[in-house]
C-alpha cells in the first residue's frame, strides 16, 4: 500500500487523483485550502475512512506547509508519491494574457503557486520521500510550458510559470537522482475542469488513469523528463 500526497485535491485533477488512488487501495493524503468546504472530499472520506486523510494546506503558506509536514511525519512516517498538482491560471481577475494588460501582481502570484510552491513542497517533504524506496515527485505541468512548441501569443504568466516548473523539475531530478527519487513533469492534456473549461476535449477519468499508470511504470530512467500522459516526451 503506497502513501500518496496530493496538493489541490478539492476539485479538478487533484480530486480525481484522490478518487482513483483510493479505488486502487492506496492511502491518500489529500490536501486542500478549505477542508470545511471540500464536500466531494468529505463524501470520499465517508466511503474510505481508513484510507483517505484530508489535511488543510495552502501551498504558498510556510506555516501551513510546516504544520502538514509535522502531521504527516507523526501519522504516516513517510510518503511514496508527492503530486504537486495545485495550480492557478491567473493571480486575480485580471489575467496577464494580453500585451498592454500585464500585471506584476498576477505574474508574481502565478509563479508563486505554479512554480515556486512545487519546489518548496518538494524541499520540505524530501525527508519523508527519502524514507520510501523508489519515491516519486510528479509535477503537473502543461504543454503551455513548452517553449519549443509555443507558436501563439498570450497567456504570459501561466505559460512562463509552467516553463519555470519544467526547469525546476529537471534540476530537482539531478539533485535527487542519487537518493533514488524520480522527478517528472507531466502534461495531462486539456481536460474539462474549472480551469480547463467546458470546451476541453477530455473528460477527467481517462487522463488521470493514464497518469497514474505512467507514474507506476516510471522510475529513475524517466527522471527529469517532461512527458505527456501516454509517456511520450513533450518538447521542452
Ligand atoms: N485542466 C486542464 O486542462 C489542465 C491542462 C494542463 C495542466 N493543468 C494543470 O493541472 C493542475 C490542476 O488543474 P485543474 O484543471 O484541476 O484546476 P482547477 O479545477 O482550477 O483546480 C485547481 C486546484 O488547485 C488548488 N489551489 C489553487 N491554489 C492553491 C494554493 N495556493 N494552495 C493549495 N491549493 C491551491 C485549488 O484549490 P481551491 O479549491 O481552494 O481553489 C484547486 O483544488 C494545475 O496545475 C493545472 O495547471 C490543467
GROMACS .gro file of C-alpha atoms and ligand atoms in nm:
model
  284
    1UNK     CA    1   0.000   0.000   0.000
    2UNK     CA    2   0.154   0.329  -0.113
    3UNK     CA    3   0.112   0.668   0.054
    4UNK     CA    4   0.017   0.936  -0.197
    5UNK     CA    5   0.025   1.305  -0.103
    6UNK     CA    6  -0.172   1.534  -0.337
    7UNK     CA    7  -0.196   1.914  -0.342
    8UNK     CA    8  -0.508   2.096  -0.465
    9UNK     CA    9  -0.735   1.796  -0.405
   10UNK     CA   10  -1.060   1.991  -0.352
   11UNK     CA   11  -1.164   1.969  -0.719
   12UNK     CA   12  -1.046   1.905  -1.074
   13UNK     CA   13  -0.746   1.681  -1.134
   14UNK     CA   14  -0.647   1.665  -0.767
   15UNK     CA   15  -0.988   1.530  -0.667
   16UNK     CA   16  -0.979   1.272  -0.948
   17UNK     CA   17  -0.627   1.157  -0.846
   18UNK     CA   18  -0.766   1.114  -0.495
   19UNK     CA   19  -1.065   0.905  -0.617
   20UNK     CA   20  -0.860   0.680  -0.842
   21UNK     CA   21  -0.577   0.618  -0.595
   22UNK     CA   22  -0.835   0.529  -0.327
   23UNK     CA   23  -1.000   0.281  -0.567
   24UNK     CA   24  -0.656   0.126  -0.621
   25UNK     CA   25  -0.636   0.070  -0.244
   26UNK     CA   26  -0.365   0.326  -0.171
   27UNK     CA   27  -0.351   0.558   0.129
   28UNK     CA   28  -0.419   0.915   0.016
   29UNK     CA   29  -0.330   1.234   0.198
   30UNK     CA   30  -0.550   1.481   0.011
   31UNK     CA   31  -0.465   1.842   0.086
   32UNK     CA   32  -0.681   2.143   0.016
   33UNK     CA   33  -0.709   2.505   0.125
   34UNK     CA   34  -1.056   2.478   0.280
   35UNK     CA   35  -1.139   2.128   0.406
   36UNK     CA   36  -1.465   2.254   0.558
   37UNK     CA   37  -1.590   2.338   0.207
   38UNK     CA   38  -1.446   2.033   0.032
   39UNK     CA   39  -1.775   1.840   0.007
   40UNK     CA   40  -1.657   1.596  -0.259
   41UNK     CA   41  -1.358   1.501  -0.044
   42UNK     CA   42  -1.582   1.460   0.260
   43UNK     CA   43  -1.806   1.219   0.065
   44UNK     CA   44  -1.499   1.017  -0.026
   45UNK     CA   45  -1.386   1.019   0.336
   46UNK     CA   46  -1.715   0.857   0.435
   47UNK     CA   47  -1.655   0.580   0.177
   48UNK     CA   48  -1.286   0.529   0.254
   49UNK     CA   49  -1.249   0.626   0.624
   50UNK     CA   50  -0.932   0.426   0.682
   51UNK     CA   51  -0.762   0.528   0.356
   52UNK     CA   52  -0.839   0.896   0.299
   53UNK     CA   53  -0.685   1.167   0.512
   54UNK     CA   54  -0.787   1.526   0.441
   55UNK     CA   55  -0.540   1.794   0.551
   56UNK     CA   56  -0.552   2.172   0.527
   57UNK     CA   57  -0.275   2.313   0.308
   58UNK     CA   58  -0.220   2.635   0.121
   59UNK     CA   59   0.093   2.554  -0.079
   60UNK     CA   60   0.222   2.912  -0.070
   61UNK     CA   61   0.198   2.941   0.310
   62UNK     CA   62   0.508   2.832   0.502
   63UNK     CA   63   0.327   2.777   0.833
   64UNK     CA   64   0.070   2.564   0.654
   65UNK     CA   65   0.344   2.353   0.489
   66UNK     CA   66   0.521   2.312   0.824
   67UNK     CA   67   0.203   2.206   1.005
   68UNK     CA   68   0.121   1.944   0.738
   69UNK     CA   69   0.478   1.815   0.746
   70UNK     CA   70   0.454   1.757   1.123
   71UNK     CA   71   0.117   1.586   1.089
   72UNK     CA   72   0.228   1.353   0.809
   73UNK     CA   73   0.558   1.272   0.981
   74UNK     CA   74   0.373   1.183   1.302
   75UNK     CA   75   0.079   0.994   1.148
   76UNK     CA   76   0.242   0.826   0.846
   77UNK     CA   77   0.622   0.846   0.877
   78UNK     CA   78   0.687   0.857   0.503
   79UNK     CA   79   0.545   0.946   0.159
   80UNK     CA   80   0.583   0.737  -0.159
   81UNK     CA   81   0.447   0.984  -0.415
   82UNK     CA   82   0.411   1.361  -0.394
   83UNK     CA   83   0.180   1.504  -0.662
   84UNK     CA   84   0.234   1.878  -0.699
   85UNK     CA   85  -0.099   1.944  -0.867
   86UNK     CA   86  -0.230   2.272  -0.719
   87UNK     CA   87  -0.224   2.543  -0.983
   88UNK     CA   88  -0.387   2.864  -1.099
   89UNK     CA   89  -0.438   3.018  -1.443
   90UNK     CA   90  -0.423   3.375  -1.314
   91UNK     CA   91  -0.341   3.561  -0.996
   92UNK     CA   92  -0.653   3.780  -0.989
   93UNK     CA   93  -0.947   3.871  -1.208
   94UNK     CA   94  -0.704   4.042  -1.445
   95UNK     CA   95  -0.503   3.770  -1.616
   96UNK     CA   96  -0.167   3.869  -1.767
   97UNK     CA   97  -0.264   3.727  -2.105
   98UNK     CA   98  -0.253   4.015  -2.347
   99UNK     CA   99   0.014   4.274  -2.420
  100UNK     CA  100  -0.094   4.602  -2.267
  101UNK     CA  101  -0.256   4.409  -1.980
  102UNK     CA  102   0.040   4.263  -1.792
  103UNK     CA  103   0.018   4.289  -1.413
  104UNK     CA  104   0.313   4.223  -1.189
  105UNK     CA  105   0.083   4.112  -0.905
  106UNK     CA  106  -0.073   3.850  -1.130
  107UNK     CA  107   0.266   3.733  -1.256
  108UNK     CA  108   0.408   3.704  -0.903
  109UNK     CA  109   0.110   3.507  -0.772
  110UNK     CA  110   0.101   3.267  -1.066
  111UNK     CA  111   0.473   3.199  -1.032
  112UNK     CA  112   0.438   3.156  -0.656
  113UNK     CA  113   0.164   2.891  -0.686
  114UNK     CA  114   0.266   2.714  -1.009
  115UNK     CA  115   0.647   2.720  -0.997
  116UNK     CA  116   0.788   2.816  -0.658
  117UNK     CA  117   0.541   2.626  -0.436
  118UNK     CA  118   0.610   2.286  -0.602
  119UNK     CA  119   0.982   2.341  -0.531
  120UNK     CA  120   0.917   2.447  -0.171
  121UNK     CA  121   0.685   2.146  -0.126
  122UNK     CA  122   0.947   1.908  -0.267
  123UNK     CA  123   1.217   2.061  -0.044
  124UNK     CA  124   1.001   2.048   0.269
  125UNK     CA  125   0.874   1.693   0.223
  126UNK     CA  126   1.206   1.549   0.099
  127UNK     CA  127   1.286   1.385   0.438
  128UNK     CA  128   0.958   1.188   0.414
  129UNK     CA  129   1.021   1.091   0.049
  130UNK     CA  130   1.375   0.980   0.136
  131UNK     CA  131   1.227   0.726   0.378
  132UNK     CA  132   1.049   0.544   0.091
  133UNK     CA  133   1.215   0.319  -0.161
  134UNK     CA  134   1.165   0.448  -0.515
  135UNK     CA  135   0.982   0.767  -0.412
  136UNK     CA  136   0.844   0.994  -0.686
  137UNK     CA  137   0.764   1.361  -0.729
  138UNK     CA  138   0.507   1.427  -1.003
  139UNK     CA  139   0.481   1.790  -1.108
  140UNK     CA  140   0.162   1.861  -1.302
  141UNK     CA  141   0.287   2.084  -1.580
  142UNK     CA  142   0.125   2.185  -1.908
  143UNK     CA  143   0.204   2.195  -2.277
  144UNK     CA  144   0.172   2.570  -2.226
  145UNK     CA  145   0.513   2.541  -2.060
  146UNK     CA  146   0.674   2.402  -2.375
  147UNK     CA  147   0.891   2.679  -2.522
  148UNK     CA  148   0.975   2.467  -2.831
  149UNK     CA  149   0.613   2.424  -2.935
  150UNK     CA  150   0.491   2.774  -2.850
  151UNK     CA  151   0.355   2.924  -3.171
  152UNK     CA  152   0.084   3.157  -3.037
  153UNK     CA  153   0.092   3.473  -2.827
  154UNK     CA  154  -0.076   3.538  -2.493
  155UNK     CA  155  -0.103   3.352  -2.159
  156UNK     CA  156   0.225   3.510  -2.046
  157UNK     CA  157   0.211   3.436  -1.675
  158UNK     CA  158   0.064   3.085  -1.692
  159UNK     CA  159   0.284   2.960  -1.978
  160UNK     CA  160   0.602   3.109  -1.828
  161UNK     CA  161   0.520   2.963  -1.485
  162UNK     CA  162   0.490   2.612  -1.631
  163UNK     CA  163   0.817   2.656  -1.826
  164UNK     CA  164   0.977   2.750  -1.492
  165UNK     CA  165   0.820   2.443  -1.330
  166UNK     CA  166   0.973   2.228  -1.605
  167UNK     CA  167   1.320   2.369  -1.535
  168UNK     CA  168   1.269   2.316  -1.161
  169UNK     CA  169   1.168   1.954  -1.232
  170UNK     CA  170   1.485   1.899  -1.434
  171UNK     CA  171   1.712   2.048  -1.168
  172UNK     CA  172   1.536   1.853  -0.890
  173UNK     CA  173   1.584   1.531  -1.085
  174UNK     CA  174   1.960   1.597  -1.096
  175UNK     CA  175   1.972   1.674  -0.724
  176UNK     CA  176   1.760   1.376  -0.618
  177UNK     CA  177   1.873   1.100  -0.858
  178UNK     CA  178   2.140   0.964  -0.621
  179UNK     CA  179   1.876   0.931  -0.347
  180UNK     CA  180   1.668   0.719  -0.587
  181UNK     CA  181   1.390   0.978  -0.610
  182UNK     CA  182   1.224   1.013  -0.952
  183UNK     CA  183   1.104   1.360  -1.054
  184UNK     CA  184   0.884   1.405  -1.362
  185UNK     CA  185   0.686   1.690  -1.519
  186UNK     CA  186   0.364   1.569  -1.683
  187UNK     CA  187   0.133   1.743  -1.930
  188UNK     CA  188  -0.209   1.593  -1.854
  189UNK     CA  189  -0.389   1.708  -2.170
  190UNK     CA  190  -0.667   1.964  -2.200
  191UNK     CA  191  -0.929   1.845  -1.953
  192UNK     CA  192  -1.279   1.959  -1.853
  193UNK     CA  193  -1.230   2.118  -1.509
  194UNK     CA  194  -1.290   2.467  -1.368
  195UNK     CA  195  -0.952   2.561  -1.517
  196UNK     CA  196  -0.979   2.365  -1.842
  197UNK     CA  197  -1.335   2.487  -1.910
  198UNK     CA  198  -1.623   2.313  -2.084
  199UNK     CA  199  -1.465   2.332  -2.433
  200UNK     CA  200  -1.184   2.098  -2.329
  201UNK     CA  201  -1.190   1.776  -2.535
  202UNK     CA  202  -1.105   1.537  -2.249
  203UNK     CA  203  -1.322   1.404  -1.968
  204UNK     CA  204  -1.129   1.373  -1.646
  205UNK     CA  205  -1.118   0.995  -1.581
  206UNK     CA  206  -0.904   0.875  -1.874
  207UNK     CA  207  -0.613   1.120  -1.847
  208UNK     CA  208  -0.581   1.074  -1.471
  209UNK     CA  209  -0.590   0.696  -1.504
  210UNK     CA  210  -0.314   0.721  -1.767
  211UNK     CA  211  -0.102   0.948  -1.547
  212UNK     CA  212  -0.138   0.700  -1.259
  213UNK     CA  213  -0.023   0.414  -1.489
  214UNK     CA  214   0.263   0.629  -1.617
  215UNK     CA  215   0.368   0.712  -1.261
  216UNK     CA  216   0.358   0.340  -1.168
  217UNK     CA  217   0.582   0.235  -1.456
  218UNK     CA  218   0.824   0.529  -1.433
  219UNK     CA  219   1.148   0.517  -1.242
  220UNK     CA  220   1.490   0.677  -1.232
  221UNK     CA  221   1.537   0.632  -1.609
  222UNK     CA  222   1.238   0.866  -1.666
  223UNK     CA  223   1.354   1.117  -1.405
  224UNK     CA  224   1.398   1.470  -1.535
  225UNK     CA  225   1.165   1.415  -1.831
  226UNK     CA  226   0.869   1.624  -1.949
  227UNK     CA  227   0.609   1.370  -2.061
  228UNK     CA  228   0.252   1.362  -2.185
  229UNK     CA  229   0.002   1.122  -2.023
  230UNK     CA  230   0.097   0.844  -2.267
  231UNK     CA  231   0.462   0.871  -2.163
  232UNK     CA  232   0.581   1.049  -2.480
  233UNK     CA  233   0.839   1.326  -2.450
  234UNK     CA  234   0.693   1.676  -2.479
  235UNK     CA  235   0.939   1.917  -2.646
  236UNK     CA  236   1.100   2.147  -2.389
  237LIG     N1  237  -0.747   2.128  -1.678
  237LIG     C1  238  -0.657   2.130  -1.776
  237LIG     O1  239  -0.692   2.124  -1.894
  237LIG     C2  240  -0.510   2.137  -1.744
  237LIG     C3  241  -0.419   2.127  -1.851
  237LIG     C4  242  -0.283   2.130  -1.823
  237LIG     C5  243  -0.239   2.142  -1.694
  237LIG     N2  244  -0.328   2.153  -1.591
  237LIG     C6  245  -0.275   2.166  -1.454
  237LIG     O2  246  -0.337   2.070  -1.370
  237LIG     C7  247  -0.341   2.119  -1.236
  237LIG     C8  248  -0.483   2.109  -1.182
  237LIG     O3  249  -0.567   2.185  -1.267
  237LIG     P1  250  -0.725   2.174  -1.265
  237LIG     O4  251  -0.770   2.179  -1.406
  237LIG     O5  252  -0.767   2.064  -1.176
  237LIG     O6  253  -0.760   2.317  -1.198
  237LIG     P2  254  -0.882   2.362  -1.105
  237LIG     O7  255  -1.001   2.282  -1.136
  237LIG     O8  256  -0.886   2.510  -1.117
  237LIG     O9  257  -0.832   2.321  -0.958
  237LIG     C9  258  -0.716   2.383  -0.906
  237LIG    C10  259  -0.688   2.326  -0.771
  237LIG    O10  260  -0.569   2.390  -0.719
  237LIG    C11  261  -0.600   2.437  -0.589
  237LIG     N3  262  -0.517   2.551  -0.549
  237LIG    C12  263  -0.502   2.670  -0.611
  237LIG     N4  264  -0.419   2.750  -0.541
  237LIG    C13  265  -0.381   2.678  -0.432
  237LIG    C14  266  -0.298   2.705  -0.321
  237LIG     N5  267  -0.236   2.823  -0.304
  237LIG     N6  268  -0.280   2.608  -0.228
  237LIG    C15  269  -0.341   2.488  -0.242
  237LIG     N7  270  -0.424   2.458  -0.343
  237LIG    C16  271  -0.444   2.553  -0.436
  237LIG    C17  272  -0.748   2.471  -0.592
  237LIG    O11  273  -0.798   2.480  -0.461
  237LIG     P3  274  -0.929   2.570  -0.423
  237LIG    O12  275  -1.049   2.481  -0.447
  237LIG    O13  276  -0.908   2.603  -0.279
  237LIG    O14  277  -0.927   2.692  -0.511
  237LIG    C18  278  -0.799   2.350  -0.670
  237LIG    O15  279  -0.807   2.237  -0.585
  237LIG    C19  280  -0.289   2.263  -1.241
  237LIG    O16  281  -0.153   2.265  -1.203
  237LIG    C20  282  -0.304   2.299  -1.388
  237LIG    O17  283  -0.213   2.399  -1.429
  237LIG    C21  284  -0.463   2.150  -1.613
   0.00000   0.00000   0.00000
